[in-house]
Every structure is written in C-alpha cells, then in structure tokens.
C-alpha cells in the first residue's frame, strides 16, 4: 500500500526543511511541525499514514507522545530519528510498535529505503488479512471440483487461457453455480497470485456505504467518518479485485466505477488527491446484464467494459453426472468435518438427488448433503428420506419459492418429529438420532428458552421426514 500523508516532527528548521523537500520530491504529502504541541493539534484535525519524529521533543523523549498517538490513531506507522543512540530508548520505542529507527544525520537513501520497506510491509499485512479470511470462508478447502459435463470442461479450458492475462472477466450464472470458485481459480493461476486478492459482495454492502467501500473516505467526509478509511480498490493495488453481484451497484455509482476501471484512478470521498492503482477486475452476476442494460438499470458502457471475457456457468440441473460427483465430494468433506462415518448413498438416494431440479444449484446441494450428514445415524448409508428438498422433482426455475431452512432449523424439526414418534421418549429418540440423551435435553431447554412449542413444530414438520 502506498504511504500518502506524512507528519514530520523536528525542532531543527534546516533538518525539517531538508527532509520535507526530499519527501515531497519522492511524491509524499508532508506536513512539517517543530513541536509536540503542533503535532498533537495536527493529529486531532487529520489522519496520517506515517509519523517521522525526532526522538527528543520539546518535553523530552517522544515515548509518551508515541503512546498518545497509539490511542488516537492506532494504525499510523512511526519512524524515529535521533542523534543519540540509546539502546534503552530504542527498545522501548520498538516495543510500542515503531517501524524503524534512523540515526542523524539522516541519509536520504536510507530514509527512502525505510519508506519502501514500510510500504511493502503494509501491502503484505493487508494481503495476509485477506488470505486468513479466505482460508476461513472458502467454499472449497482444496482443489475445485469442476465435474465432467462438456459445458464445464469448456469453462475450465477458458479459465486456463484467460488466467495468465490481465483481461477483465465477467462471470455469469445462477446463484450457487460457483462463480466465486471460478474467480478464485483465475486468481490462483494468474501472474498476480502473490499480490492482494480483494473481494467485494456488492449486494451485502448498504447502498449509502458502497462508494466508501470501493474507494475509501477521508476523516470528516461525512457524519460518522471519524478516521480515514482505505477502500477495497486501494487495498487491491497491484493485485486483483473481485466484484461479486455487480448488477446490484446503483446507477449513481456505476459512472465512478467505470472511471476507476478504465482509468485505474479515483479519489477517496472527501479527498481531492487522485489515487492511481494497477488492478485486475473480475466481476460476477446472477442477472442477465444485457437485459439490465435494456431496462436502463445498468450502464451500457460499463457492461461492455466488464464483458471483455465472458464466462457463463451452466445450472446444476443441466450437468447430468456432475450431481453424483459433487454429492460424493460433499459427503466425504462433511463426514470428515463433522466426525461422522457415513458409508455412502443408497440407490434410492442417488435417484432422488438426480431427479431434483436444484434451483439453488451447487450451493443448495452442498447444504442438503451437509444437513443429511449431520443428522445421519453413524455407520449408515444416506437414504432418500435423509434429504429435505424444498422444490419439486425436475424443477427448473431460477429462483426458489423460499429460502432453504437452516441446519439448526432442520435439526429442531427432526428432534421434534422423533420425539413425537417415540411418544416423547427422550432415550429412544436419542438412540434413533444417534446422539446422547443429554444432547436432546440440552436442545429442548434451548427451544423452551426461546418460547418454542416443540409439539407444534412436530405437527408442522411430520411430512418432511
């Protein structure tokens, strides 16, 4: 990440002037002050990326000032300058998070190298944050499973061809078909794989905050902007940004997005400095963008800018044998995750899964298999009755009639039905479900605390199992 605003503190006018001129020539925005009081006033008014300070300030060593800065602007970086090499002070400064420690007289080349190291560190820190998030949230924890249908084999070939380039890619398909998996695969095979990969779910961010999410904002830009915020485009510099559900972006922001993509530049909200970036764009949508353009809900110029290389994912209902391939994959994965030994699928289970229309596509199949594994009796096969499918066989609609029940809801319904069938015998119900009696009692206490009527739930759920 590029360091932008620097606060320079030194009571020597010549040193301060010389460093300020050097840093400005290097492209930084610099505010030079001569005292701790002036520095505190500046920090209370605006945010800085870096503070370069003399070790000895007006009131003594800058350690107390550093502690105050850490409370006021905790993310700002610090570089200390001193003509007195004190091991004790250096250790204390490093303990408080000072990035570097330079001896006076300052060698300008060493200062420039320290700033380069700091920018590299900030980039790696941001990338590490996103990598941790990806490891936690990734749908596929190993290599993607693509299936064997002809349409997906063509998609895989297209991924291999487009990944090493910097081309913008528009990934289209119904919800749950694996658009994010395709984006991750393109990134993993690209020349930018060692740079940041930043994702933005455009549908998940409130419209009022979307511009700030993209481009960031300066302190005081609007009510609640108590500190500067770096946007996702800036975080993704030199890497890749994935704009998921891009059709959800309001028209008012689409023109700014178009400029950011075409010119690779933007301004933070409330700022007047143009920030230039080098980013590869991957976008995805479950809508027909041509139709959105026709209806005036999506800019035509933005559509053509995004649609450089289109990748269209087929729905699961059109992928034949792939349903069985994905079922086996998810069974193995979730059996391991939940510590269940499941022997496989019965022929009846295979037939039920194959005949269903899967309006929620691969994501729905994943949820159905995980739910079945969680509720299954250990050391058994999954049967047709283990799968709760909310649609009708061979359903082909793009949208489901309603949201899928959560795993917690299905667990509650299954416990209620089993208790009803066993005459409220908790031991028998626990045995049939393959759990302990204690688990059943704990769940019933949890439902009672929420004011749920377990008998009513059983009556409403009987037909589901």
Tab-separated table of C-alpha atoms in Angstrom, residues 11 19 23 40 68 152 160 169 278 309 345 404:
chain	number	residue	atom	x	y	z
A	11	UNK	CA	12.662	21.409	16.025
A	19	UNK	CA	13.553	16.282	4.864
A	23	UNK	CA	9.908	13.593	0.804
A	40	UNK	CA	-0.952	16.851	18.576
A	68	UNK	CA	-0.803	9.025	22.941
A	152	UNK	CA	-17.861	-27.130	-17.500
A	160	UNK	CA	-6.662	-21.732	-18.163
A	169	UNK	CA	-13.576	-11.270	-16.816
A	278	UNK	CA	-2.949	-1.153	-11.083
A	309	UNK	CA	-14.035	-12.189	-21.498
A	345	UNK	CA	-25.638	-43.316	-0.724
A	404	UNK	CA	-33.634	-23.054	2.416
